[in-house]
Tab-separated table of C-alpha atoms in Angstrom:
chain	number	residue	atom	x	y	z
A	1	MET	CA	-26.566	59.276	-8.027
A	2	SER	CA	-24.367	61.931	-9.645
A	3	GLU	CA	-21.230	60.797	-11.443
A	4	ARG	CA	-17.980	61.385	-9.554
A	5	SER	CA	-15.168	63.272	-11.237
A	6	GLU	CA	-12.848	60.309	-10.693
A	7	THR	CA	-14.057	56.716	-10.623
A	8	SER	CA	-12.228	54.427	-8.213
A	9	VAL	CA	-11.281	50.891	-9.208
A	10	GLY	CA	-9.889	48.125	-7.030
A	11	VAL	CA	-8.002	45.328	-8.785
A	12	ILE	CA	-7.575	42.087	-6.857
A	13	GLY	CA	-4.443	40.325	-8.095
A	14	GLY	CA	-1.026	41.592	-9.174
A	15	GLY	CA	-0.368	39.288	-12.103
A	16	ILE	CA	-0.013	40.281	-15.749
A	17	GLY	CA	-3.710	40.957	-16.271
A	18	GLY	CA	-4.150	42.813	-12.991
A	19	LEU	CA	-1.158	45.088	-13.442
A	20	ALA	CA	-1.955	45.788	-17.099
A	21	SER	CA	-5.567	46.657	-16.317
A	22	ALA	CA	-4.442	48.977	-13.520
A	23	LEU	CA	-1.965	50.717	-15.806
A	24	TYR	CA	-4.534	51.101	-18.588
A	25	LEU	CA	-7.132	52.492	-16.184
A	26	LEU	CA	-4.664	54.806	-14.470
A	27	GLN	CA	-3.620	56.277	-17.811
A	28	SER	CA	-7.321	56.927	-18.460
A	29	ASP	CA	-7.647	58.960	-15.235
A	30	PHE	CA	-9.224	56.303	-13.034
A	31	ASP	CA	-8.267	56.133	-9.369
A	32	VAL	CA	-6.818	52.607	-9.369
A	33	HIS	CA	-5.296	50.459	-6.646
A	34	VAL	CA	-4.020	46.878	-6.937
A	35	TYR	CA	-4.270	44.460	-4.022
A	36	GLU	CA	-1.931	41.457	-4.189
A	37	ARG	CA	-2.020	38.709	-1.564
A	38	ALA	CA	1.686	37.835	-1.907
A	39	GLY	CA	4.437	39.864	-0.297
A	40	ALA	CA	6.033	40.663	-3.674
A	41	VAL	CA	5.074	40.894	-7.329
A	42	SER	CA	7.006	37.966	-8.759
A	43	ASP	CA	6.666	34.700	-10.652
A	44	VAL	CA	8.391	31.339	-10.779
A	45	GLY	CA	10.725	31.317	-13.782
A	46	ALA	CA	8.903	30.620	-17.030
A	47	GLY	CA	8.522	32.060	-20.487
A	48	VAL	CA	5.464	33.602	-22.059
A	49	GLN	CA	4.532	34.319	-25.666
A	50	VAL	CA	3.427	37.874	-26.435
A	51	SER	CA	1.663	37.605	-29.782
A	52	PRO	CA	0.733	40.694	-31.857
A	53	ASN	CA	-2.726	41.043	-30.282
A	54	ALA	CA	-0.957	41.303	-26.905
A	55	SER	CA	2.071	43.411	-27.875
A	56	ARG	CA	-0.395	45.877	-29.429
A	57	VAL	CA	-1.860	46.384	-25.956
A	58	LEU	CA	1.538	46.732	-24.286
A	59	HIS	CA	2.820	49.182	-26.898
A	60	ARG	CA	-0.177	51.421	-26.228
A	61	LEU	CA	0.826	51.448	-22.587
A	62	GLY	CA	4.159	52.945	-23.650
A	63	LEU	CA	6.141	49.765	-23.030
A	64	ALA	CA	7.517	49.117	-26.527
A	65	GLY	CA	11.076	50.058	-25.553
A	66	GLU	CA	11.071	47.824	-22.484
A	67	LEU	CA	9.709	44.884	-24.462
A	68	ALA	CA	12.361	45.305	-27.137
A	69	ARG	CA	15.080	45.506	-24.481
A	70	VAL	CA	14.401	42.151	-22.790
A	71	GLY	CA	12.137	40.326	-25.228
A	72	VAL	CA	13.128	38.070	-28.101
A	73	ARG	CA	11.505	38.256	-31.521
A	74	PRO	CA	11.415	34.745	-33.017
A	75	VAL	CA	11.670	34.425	-36.776
A	76	ALA	CA	9.229	31.504	-36.933
A	77	MET	CA	7.127	28.943	-35.154
A	78	HIS	CA	8.712	25.594	-36.054
A	79	GLN	CA	6.562	22.525	-35.362
A	80	ARG	CA	8.235	19.137	-35.600
A	81	ARG	CA	7.803	15.414	-35.114
A	82	TRP	CA	8.902	14.005	-31.796
A	83	ASP	CA	11.375	11.351	-32.975
A	84	ASP	CA	13.014	12.304	-36.262
A	85	GLY	CA	12.581	16.092	-35.979
A	86	ARG	CA	10.841	16.326	-39.344
A	87	THR	CA	9.194	19.709	-39.947
A	88	LEU	CA	5.401	19.584	-39.865
A	89	VAL	CA	4.895	23.288	-40.459
A	90	ARG	CA	7.067	26.371	-40.192
A	91	THR	CA	5.060	29.544	-39.689
A	92	PRO	CA	6.946	32.827	-40.235
A	93	LEU	CA	6.902	35.390	-37.429
A	94	GLY	CA	9.526	38.169	-37.172
A	95	ASP	CA	8.921	40.989	-39.624
A	96	VAL	CA	6.164	39.001	-41.323
A	97	VAL	CA	3.735	39.439	-38.422
A	98	VAL	CA	4.663	43.116	-38.072
A	99	GLU	CA	3.808	43.665	-41.732
A	100	ALA	CA	0.620	41.607	-41.451
A	101	PHE	CA	-0.691	42.816	-38.101
A	102	GLY	CA	1.239	45.984	-37.234
A	103	SER	CA	2.702	44.601	-34.009
A	104	PRO	CA	5.592	42.233	-33.214
A	105	HIS	CA	5.628	38.796	-31.626
A	106	TYR	CA	7.846	38.485	-28.545
A	107	GLN	CA	9.109	35.694	-26.332
A	108	ILE	CA	9.748	36.971	-22.814
A	109	HIS	CA	10.458	35.734	-19.317
A	110	ARG	CA	7.211	36.041	-17.355
A	111	ALA	CA	9.030	37.668	-14.442
A	112	ASP	CA	10.490	40.263	-16.832
A	113	LEU	CA	7.039	41.151	-18.150
A	114	LEU	CA	5.679	41.460	-14.619
A	115	ALA	CA	8.601	43.685	-13.686
A	116	ILE	CA	8.017	45.938	-16.703
A	117	LEU	CA	4.374	46.408	-15.746
A	118	ALA	CA	5.167	46.916	-12.062
A	119	ARG	CA	7.786	49.603	-12.812
A	120	ALA	CA	5.258	51.504	-14.902
A	121	LEU	CA	2.846	51.779	-11.973
A	122	PRO	CA	3.448	54.251	-9.125
A	123	LYS	CA	4.488	52.263	-6.051
A	124	ASP	CA	1.666	53.660	-3.951
A	125	ARG	CA	-0.842	52.019	-6.307
A	126	VAL	CA	0.189	48.443	-5.482
A	127	HIS	CA	-0.596	47.026	-2.038
A	128	LEU	CA	1.195	43.785	-1.179
A	129	ALA	CA	0.258	41.201	1.473
A	130	HIS	CA	-3.453	41.986	1.002
A	131	ARG	CA	-5.379	38.712	0.883
A	132	LEU	CA	-9.052	39.284	0.099
A	133	VAL	CA	-11.438	37.606	2.561
A	134	ALA	CA	-14.803	39.320	2.000
A	135	LEU	CA	-16.608	41.739	-0.279
A	136	ALA	CA	-19.990	43.430	-0.412
A	137	ASP	CA	-21.641	45.287	-3.284
A	138	ARG	CA	-23.626	48.091	-1.661
A	139	GLY	CA	-25.152	49.329	-4.903
A	140	ASP	CA	-23.211	52.601	-5.035
A	141	ARG	CA	-19.830	51.142	-4.024
A	142	VAL	CA	-18.065	47.833	-3.359
A	143	GLU	CA	-16.547	47.266	0.053
A	144	VAL	CA	-13.615	44.838	0.369
A	145	MET	CA	-11.962	43.384	3.436
A	146	PHE	CA	-8.508	41.853	3.702
A	147	GLU	CA	-6.956	39.290	6.000
A	148	ASN	CA	-4.554	41.883	7.438
A	149	GLY	CA	-7.485	43.976	8.668
A	150	ALA	CA	-7.351	46.598	5.888
A	151	THR	CA	-10.520	47.653	4.078
A	152	ALA	CA	-11.347	49.640	0.967
A	153	ALA	CA	-14.405	51.004	-0.806
A	154	VAL	CA	-14.364	51.400	-4.591
A	155	ASP	CA	-16.757	52.165	-7.422
A	156	VAL	CA	-15.641	49.096	-9.410
A	157	LEU	CA	-13.970	45.868	-8.312
A	158	VAL	CA	-11.997	43.711	-10.774
A	159	GLY	CA	-11.097	40.133	-9.879
A	160	ALA	CA	-7.813	39.401	-11.636
A	161	ASP	CA	-6.759	36.812	-9.077
A	162	GLY	CA	-6.241	33.738	-11.231
A	163	ILE	CA	-7.794	30.327	-11.670
A	164	HIS	CA	-8.324	29.989	-7.902
A	165	SER	CA	-10.003	33.417	-7.823
A	166	THR	CA	-11.376	34.449	-4.434
A	167	VAL	CA	-13.499	37.107	-6.124
A	168	ARG	CA	-15.134	34.528	-8.401
A	169	GLY	CA	-15.770	32.218	-5.460
A	170	LEU	CA	-17.400	34.959	-3.418
A	171	LEU	CA	-19.548	36.020	-6.383
A	172	PHE	CA	-20.627	32.708	-7.858
A	173	GLY	CA	-19.720	30.037	-5.310
A	174	GLU	CA	-16.738	27.736	-5.006
A	175	LYS	CA	-16.205	25.129	-7.704
A	176	ARG	CA	-13.059	23.112	-8.084
A	177	PRO	CA	-11.165	23.465	-11.359
A	178	ARG	CA	-10.917	20.305	-13.407
A	179	PHE	CA	-7.666	18.446	-13.878
A	180	THR	CA	-7.032	18.120	-17.610
A	181	GLY	CA	-4.985	14.934	-17.452
A	182	CYS	CA	-1.743	16.788	-18.162
A	183	ALA	CA	1.170	17.968	-16.065
A	184	ALA	CA	3.974	20.187	-17.280
A	185	TYR	CA	7.641	20.378	-16.416
A	186	ARG	CA	9.110	23.805	-17.019
A	187	GLY	CA	12.495	25.358	-16.581
A	188	LEU	CA	15.236	27.586	-17.907
A	189	VAL	CA	18.666	26.681	-19.267
A	190	PRO	CA	21.546	29.167	-19.712
A	191	ALA	CA	21.890	29.552	-23.470
A	192	GLU	CA	25.673	29.030	-23.465
A	193	ARG	CA	25.163	25.439	-22.315
A	194	LEU	CA	23.276	24.739	-25.536
A	195	GLU	CA	25.508	26.567	-28.020
A	196	HIS	CA	26.584	23.240	-29.543
A	197	LEU	CA	22.970	22.633	-30.636
A	198	ASP	CA	22.998	25.797	-32.786
A	199	LEU	CA	19.354	26.437	-31.892
A	200	GLU	CA	17.289	28.503	-34.290
A	201	LEU	CA	15.738	31.760	-33.155
A	202	THR	CA	12.341	30.124	-33.273
A	203	THR	CA	9.662	28.778	-31.023
A	204	GLN	CA	9.975	25.027	-31.476
A	205	LEU	CA	7.071	22.715	-30.726
A	206	TRP	CA	7.696	18.968	-30.805
A	207	MET	CA	4.584	16.771	-31.025
A	208	GLY	CA	4.473	13.141	-29.982
A	209	PRO	CA	2.304	10.396	-28.527
A	210	GLY	CA	0.808	11.530	-25.230
A	211	ARG	CA	3.108	14.531	-24.774
A	212	HIS	CA	4.759	17.537	-26.378
A	213	PHE	CA	7.799	19.740	-25.821
A	214	VAL	CA	8.230	23.477	-26.433
A	215	HIS	CA	11.403	25.557	-26.208
A	216	TYR	CA	12.413	29.103	-27.096
A	217	PHE	CA	14.829	31.867	-26.106
A	218	VAL	CA	13.978	34.554	-23.542
A	219	ARG	CA	15.807	37.424	-21.800
A	220	ASN	CA	17.765	38.687	-24.795
A	221	GLN	CA	18.643	35.124	-25.805
A	222	GLN	CA	20.457	34.552	-22.501
A	223	LEU	CA	18.102	31.744	-21.448
A	224	VAL	CA	16.250	28.918	-23.168
A	225	ASN	CA	12.797	28.351	-21.728
A	226	PHE	CA	11.198	24.932	-22.036
A	227	VAL	CA	7.810	23.412	-21.250
A	228	ALA	CA	7.440	19.625	-21.349
A	229	VAL	CA	3.815	18.474	-21.126
A	230	VAL	CA	3.005	14.871	-20.287
A	231	GLU	CA	-0.307	13.077	-19.860
A	232	GLN	CA	-1.080	11.435	-16.550
A	233	ASP	CA	-4.200	10.040	-14.898
A	234	SER	CA	-4.360	12.088	-11.711
A	235	TRP	CA	-2.799	14.869	-9.673
A	236	THR	CA	-2.334	14.322	-5.956
A	237	ARG	CA	0.174	16.981	-4.987
A	238	GLU	CA	-1.007	19.624	-2.544
A	239	SER	CA	0.984	22.459	-4.067
A	240	TRP	CA	-0.095	24.278	-7.224
A	241	THR	CA	3.528	24.383	-8.387
A	242	ASP	CA	6.174	21.973	-7.073
A	243	ARG	CA	9.851	21.527	-7.686
A	244	GLY	CA	10.111	18.633	-10.115
A	245	ASN	CA	12.647	15.871	-10.575
A	246	VAL	CA	14.862	16.430	-13.603
A	247	ALA	CA	15.401	12.675	-13.957
A	248	ASP	CA	11.628	12.157	-14.221
A	249	ALA	CA	11.414	14.748	-16.990
A	250	VAL	CA	14.271	13.115	-18.896
A	251	SER	CA	12.673	9.687	-18.487
A	252	ALA	CA	9.324	10.958	-19.766
A	253	PHE	CA	10.971	11.832	-23.089
A	254	THR	CA	12.888	8.604	-23.661
A	255	GLY	CA	13.221	7.943	-27.379
A	256	TRP	CA	12.608	11.538	-28.382
A	257	HIS	CA	14.864	13.540	-30.688
A	258	PRO	CA	18.389	14.155	-29.305
A	259	GLN	CA	17.812	17.937	-29.250
A	260	VAL	CA	14.878	17.577	-26.865
A	261	ARG	CA	16.778	15.247	-24.576
A	262	GLU	CA	19.917	17.405	-24.639
A	263	ILE	CA	17.930	20.405	-23.420
A	264	LEU	CA	16.462	18.360	-20.573
A	265	HIS	CA	19.864	16.951	-19.632
A	266	SER	CA	21.206	20.531	-19.340
A	267	VAL	CA	18.663	21.600	-16.716
A	268	ASP	CA	19.706	22.333	-13.131
A	269	GLU	CA	16.167	22.392	-11.759
A	270	THR	CA	12.649	22.039	-13.026
A	271	PHE	CA	9.206	22.821	-11.702
A	272	ILE	CA	6.122	20.738	-12.362
A	273	TRP	CA	2.576	21.983	-12.323
A	274	ALA	CA	-0.765	20.404	-13.056
A	275	LEU	CA	-2.783	21.849	-15.914
A	276	PHE	CA	-6.250	22.741	-14.684
A	277	ASP	CA	-9.010	24.582	-16.463
A	278	ARG	CA	-12.680	25.431	-16.094
A	279	ALA	CA	-15.629	25.309	-18.425
A	280	PRO	CA	-16.432	28.746	-19.864
A	281	LEU	CA	-18.370	30.742	-17.284
A	282	PRO	CA	-21.931	31.774	-18.214
A	283	GLN	CA	-21.386	35.077	-16.391
A	284	TRP	CA	-18.360	37.219	-15.522
A	285	SER	CA	-19.974	40.202	-13.805
A	286	SER	CA	-22.371	40.984	-10.983
A	287	GLY	CA	-23.335	44.566	-10.228
A	288	ARG	CA	-20.162	46.620	-9.889
A	289	ILE	CA	-17.858	43.574	-9.819
A	290	THR	CA	-16.300	41.754	-12.759
A	291	LEU	CA	-13.583	39.215	-13.538
A	292	LEU	CA	-10.515	39.288	-15.784
A	293	GLY	CA	-7.962	36.810	-17.136
A	294	ASP	CA	-7.647	33.359	-15.598
A	295	ALA	CA	-10.274	34.261	-13.016
A	296	CYS	CA	-12.931	33.961	-15.731
A	297	HIS	CA	-11.311	32.099	-18.645
A	298	PRO	CA	-8.361	29.906	-17.575
A	299	MET	CA	-7.041	28.010	-20.563
A	300	LEU	CA	-4.532	25.375	-21.433
A	301	PRO	CA	-1.229	26.749	-22.779
A	302	PHE	CA	-1.714	25.044	-26.159
A	303	MET	CA	-2.356	28.251	-28.113
A	304	ALA	CA	0.045	30.433	-26.085
A	305	GLN	CA	-2.830	32.857	-25.448
A	306	GLY	CA	-3.321	32.882	-21.675
A	307	ALA	CA	-1.430	36.116	-21.001
A	308	ALA	CA	-2.548	37.620	-24.299
A	309	GLN	CA	-6.228	37.175	-23.489
A	310	ALA	CA	-5.741	38.763	-20.066
A	311	LEU	CA	-4.091	41.753	-21.747
A	312	GLU	CA	-6.986	41.985	-24.186
A	313	ASP	CA	-9.357	41.985	-21.206
A	314	ALA	CA	-7.463	44.909	-19.691
A	315	ALA	CA	-7.787	47.002	-22.846
A	316	ALA	CA	-11.449	46.147	-23.416
A	317	LEU	CA	-12.439	46.777	-19.800
A	318	THR	CA	-10.837	50.211	-19.901
A	319	SER	CA	-12.606	51.083	-23.162
A	320	CYS	CA	-15.937	50.105	-21.621
A	321	LEU	CA	-15.406	52.030	-18.400
A	322	ARG	CA	-14.290	55.147	-20.295
A	323	ARG	CA	-17.921	55.452	-21.286
A	324	ARG	CA	-18.925	55.705	-17.629
A	325	ARG	CA	-20.410	59.206	-17.998
A	326	ALA	CA	-22.799	57.963	-20.674
A	327	ARG	CA	-23.976	54.835	-18.867
A	328	PRO	CA	-24.109	53.250	-15.404
A	329	ILE	CA	-21.074	51.267	-14.289
A	330	GLU	CA	-23.111	48.054	-14.221
A	331	GLU	CA	-23.983	48.552	-17.881
A	332	SER	CA	-20.348	49.223	-18.765
A	333	LEU	CA	-19.359	45.917	-17.164
A	334	ARG	CA	-22.085	44.097	-19.093
A	335	LEU	CA	-20.709	45.648	-22.280
A	336	TYR	CA	-17.211	44.421	-21.355
A	337	GLU	CA	-18.493	40.906	-20.795
A	338	THR	CA	-20.508	40.936	-24.022
A	339	ALA	CA	-17.455	42.066	-25.983
A	340	ARG	CA	-14.993	39.652	-24.411
A	341	ARG	CA	-16.717	36.449	-23.333
A	342	PRO	CA	-17.406	34.888	-26.782
A	343	ARG	CA	-13.833	35.451	-27.967
A	344	ALA	CA	-12.149	34.254	-24.782
A	345	SER	CA	-14.405	31.189	-24.664
A	346	ARG	CA	-13.483	30.352	-28.235
A	347	VAL	CA	-9.769	30.532	-27.480
A	348	GLN	CA	-10.369	28.370	-24.396
A	349	SER	CA	-12.085	25.751	-26.514
A	350	LEU	CA	-9.444	25.694	-29.238
A	351	SER	CA	-6.678	25.427	-26.640
A	352	GLU	CA	-8.347	22.308	-25.291
A	353	THR	CA	-8.708	20.893	-28.809
A	354	ASN	CA	-4.990	21.404	-29.407
A	355	LYS	CA	-4.199	19.133	-26.484
A	356	THR	CA	-5.583	16.246	-28.541
A	357	ARG	CA	-3.862	17.399	-31.728
A	358	PHE	CA	-0.461	17.722	-30.095
A	359	HIS	CA	-0.587	14.307	-28.428
A	360	LEU	CA	-1.902	12.035	-31.180
A	361	PRO	CA	-0.302	8.585	-31.232
A	362	ASP	CA	1.435	7.685	-34.466
A	363	GLY	CA	-1.142	6.342	-36.873
A	364	PRO	CA	-3.890	7.408	-39.311
A	365	ALA	CA	-5.141	10.394	-37.264
A	366	GLN	CA	-1.583	11.657	-36.793
A	367	ARG	CA	-0.859	11.381	-40.521
A	368	GLU	CA	-4.060	13.251	-41.350
A	369	ARG	CA	-3.085	16.016	-38.888
A	370	ASP	CA	0.368	16.293	-40.452
A	371	GLU	CA	-1.137	16.624	-43.928
A	372	GLN	CA	-3.490	19.369	-42.741
A	373	MET	CA	-0.613	21.227	-41.146
A	374	ALA	CA	1.471	21.018	-44.302
A	375	SER	CA	-1.431	22.482	-46.292
A	376	GLY	CA	-1.881	25.417	-43.915
A	377	GLY	CA	-5.413	24.262	-43.209
A	378	THR	CA	-5.231	24.215	-39.414
A	379	ALA	CA	-4.895	26.745	-36.611
A	380	PHE	CA	-1.119	26.428	-36.882
A	381	SER	CA	-0.722	28.766	-39.854
A	382	ILE	CA	-0.631	32.561	-40.049
A	383	LYS	CA	-3.737	32.769	-42.235
A	384	ALA	CA	-5.674	30.614	-39.780
A	385	VAL	CA	-4.780	32.759	-36.749
A	386	ASP	CA	-5.547	36.101	-38.376
A	387	TRP	CA	-8.660	36.362	-36.183
A	388	ILE	CA	-6.423	36.155	-33.109
A	389	TYR	CA	-3.421	38.265	-34.092
A	390	ALA	CA	-5.267	41.065	-35.911
A	391	HIS	CA	-7.702	41.683	-33.066
A	392	ASP	CA	-7.672	45.137	-31.462
A	393	ALA	CA	-9.180	44.732	-27.994
A	394	SER	CA	-9.539	48.498	-27.539
A	395	VAL	CA	-12.109	48.657	-30.330
A	396	LEU	CA	-15.472	47.485	-29.090
A	397	VAL	CA	-17.509	45.642	-31.680
A	398	ALA	CA	-20.496	43.379	-31.358
A	399	PRO	CA	-19.622	39.652	-31.448
A	400	THR	CA	-19.913	38.201	-34.931
A	401	ALA	CA	-20.290	34.687	-36.270
A	402	ARG	CA	-17.133	32.654	-36.398
A	403	PRO	CA	-15.333	32.589	-39.739
C-alpha cells in the first residue's frame, strides 16, 4: 500500500492527553479529529501539577504564555507531619527547577489546562457527544462507530478515553479496575477566605496515619485547591465522582494541624472520588490502534504524574508517527509502546508505593521514613526525581536499566 500524503488519526477522548496528542499531531501535519463522548470539554474543579517534564511538552505546543497567565509557580514542595506541622522535607521548585531542567513547574486548575488545549485546536477538529460503541481494524484503516450513528475511518486510532477506556475494552476485553482502598475529597476555596493563614506559595503535603492532605494555589493564586485522601475498606457508590459531605471531610481529619482543618472548614462544597488503578498492561497496541494516558497506565495521584505522563505519551506518539514514511504504522505504534511502557509502568509502581509511605502510622517505620526524607534519600527530593523531571518525551531512546 502506498503511503498517503496526509495520515489521518482519530483520538477517542477529549481530556488532557487526548487534546494534547491531537494538537501535537496536527502541528506535525496529521489529519486529526478528536471524538469526545460528553457534550462539552470540561472537568469537575480540581488542581493538577504540571512538572517540568510536562511543561516542556506544553511549551513546545506554543502554550507557554497561556500557562504563565493562569498557572502558579510554587517556590517549593513542603512536606509536613500531620499533627504538629513539623517539616519533613522542603524541596525547592521555582527558579531552581528551571535552572536544573530548563522548564518550570506549574500548579493549575485542571479545567484551565483543558481550556488552554481546547482553544489551541480548531473547533472543527473536536466532535462532542460522540460515544464510541464499536471499532474494526481492517488492516489498511480503522473504522469506528458512535452511539449517535456517526462513523469514521482513520489510518490510526488512539484511545485516550481514561481508566474506563472503551477502546481498551474493545481491544483487550473488559476488566474492572481495582479499588485501592483510598477515597479522596477534593475542592477549591477562594484564597481571600484563607488570607489569615498566610499560606506559603508552595505545594504542601501533610502525611499522617491512614491519610494525607495536599493543598496549593491555582488560577493566579485566586483559589486554593485541596485533596484529602483517606483509607477505607470498600467503595459502593455508583458514580465515579460524587458530591461529598464537607462535615465528613472535616471529621476525617480530627486532630490534625489547625491549618489543615481551617482549610476544610472554609469549603462550600467538596467532591469525593474513589481511587482506582490497574496493573500495568502487558500490551498497549494492536495493529493500527493504541492507547494513551489513563487508558493504559492509570496511576494513583501520589507522585502528581498522571497528567504529566499523558502529556509525555502525546509527545512520544507524535515522534514515532512522524517516522511513518520510513516504517509501517503498526511498527511506529510498537516503537511508541516500547519507548513509553517501561517508564509509565515505573511511575505507576512508585505512585502505589507512595500510598504506603504517606500513610504510615506513627512508629518505627514512620521515623525511618522521616529520617530518609531529611537526608534526601527518597523520591521526595530534587536529586531523586531527576529521572522524571529531566525527561524529554520527544526524544526516542531505548529503555535503559533503572538508576
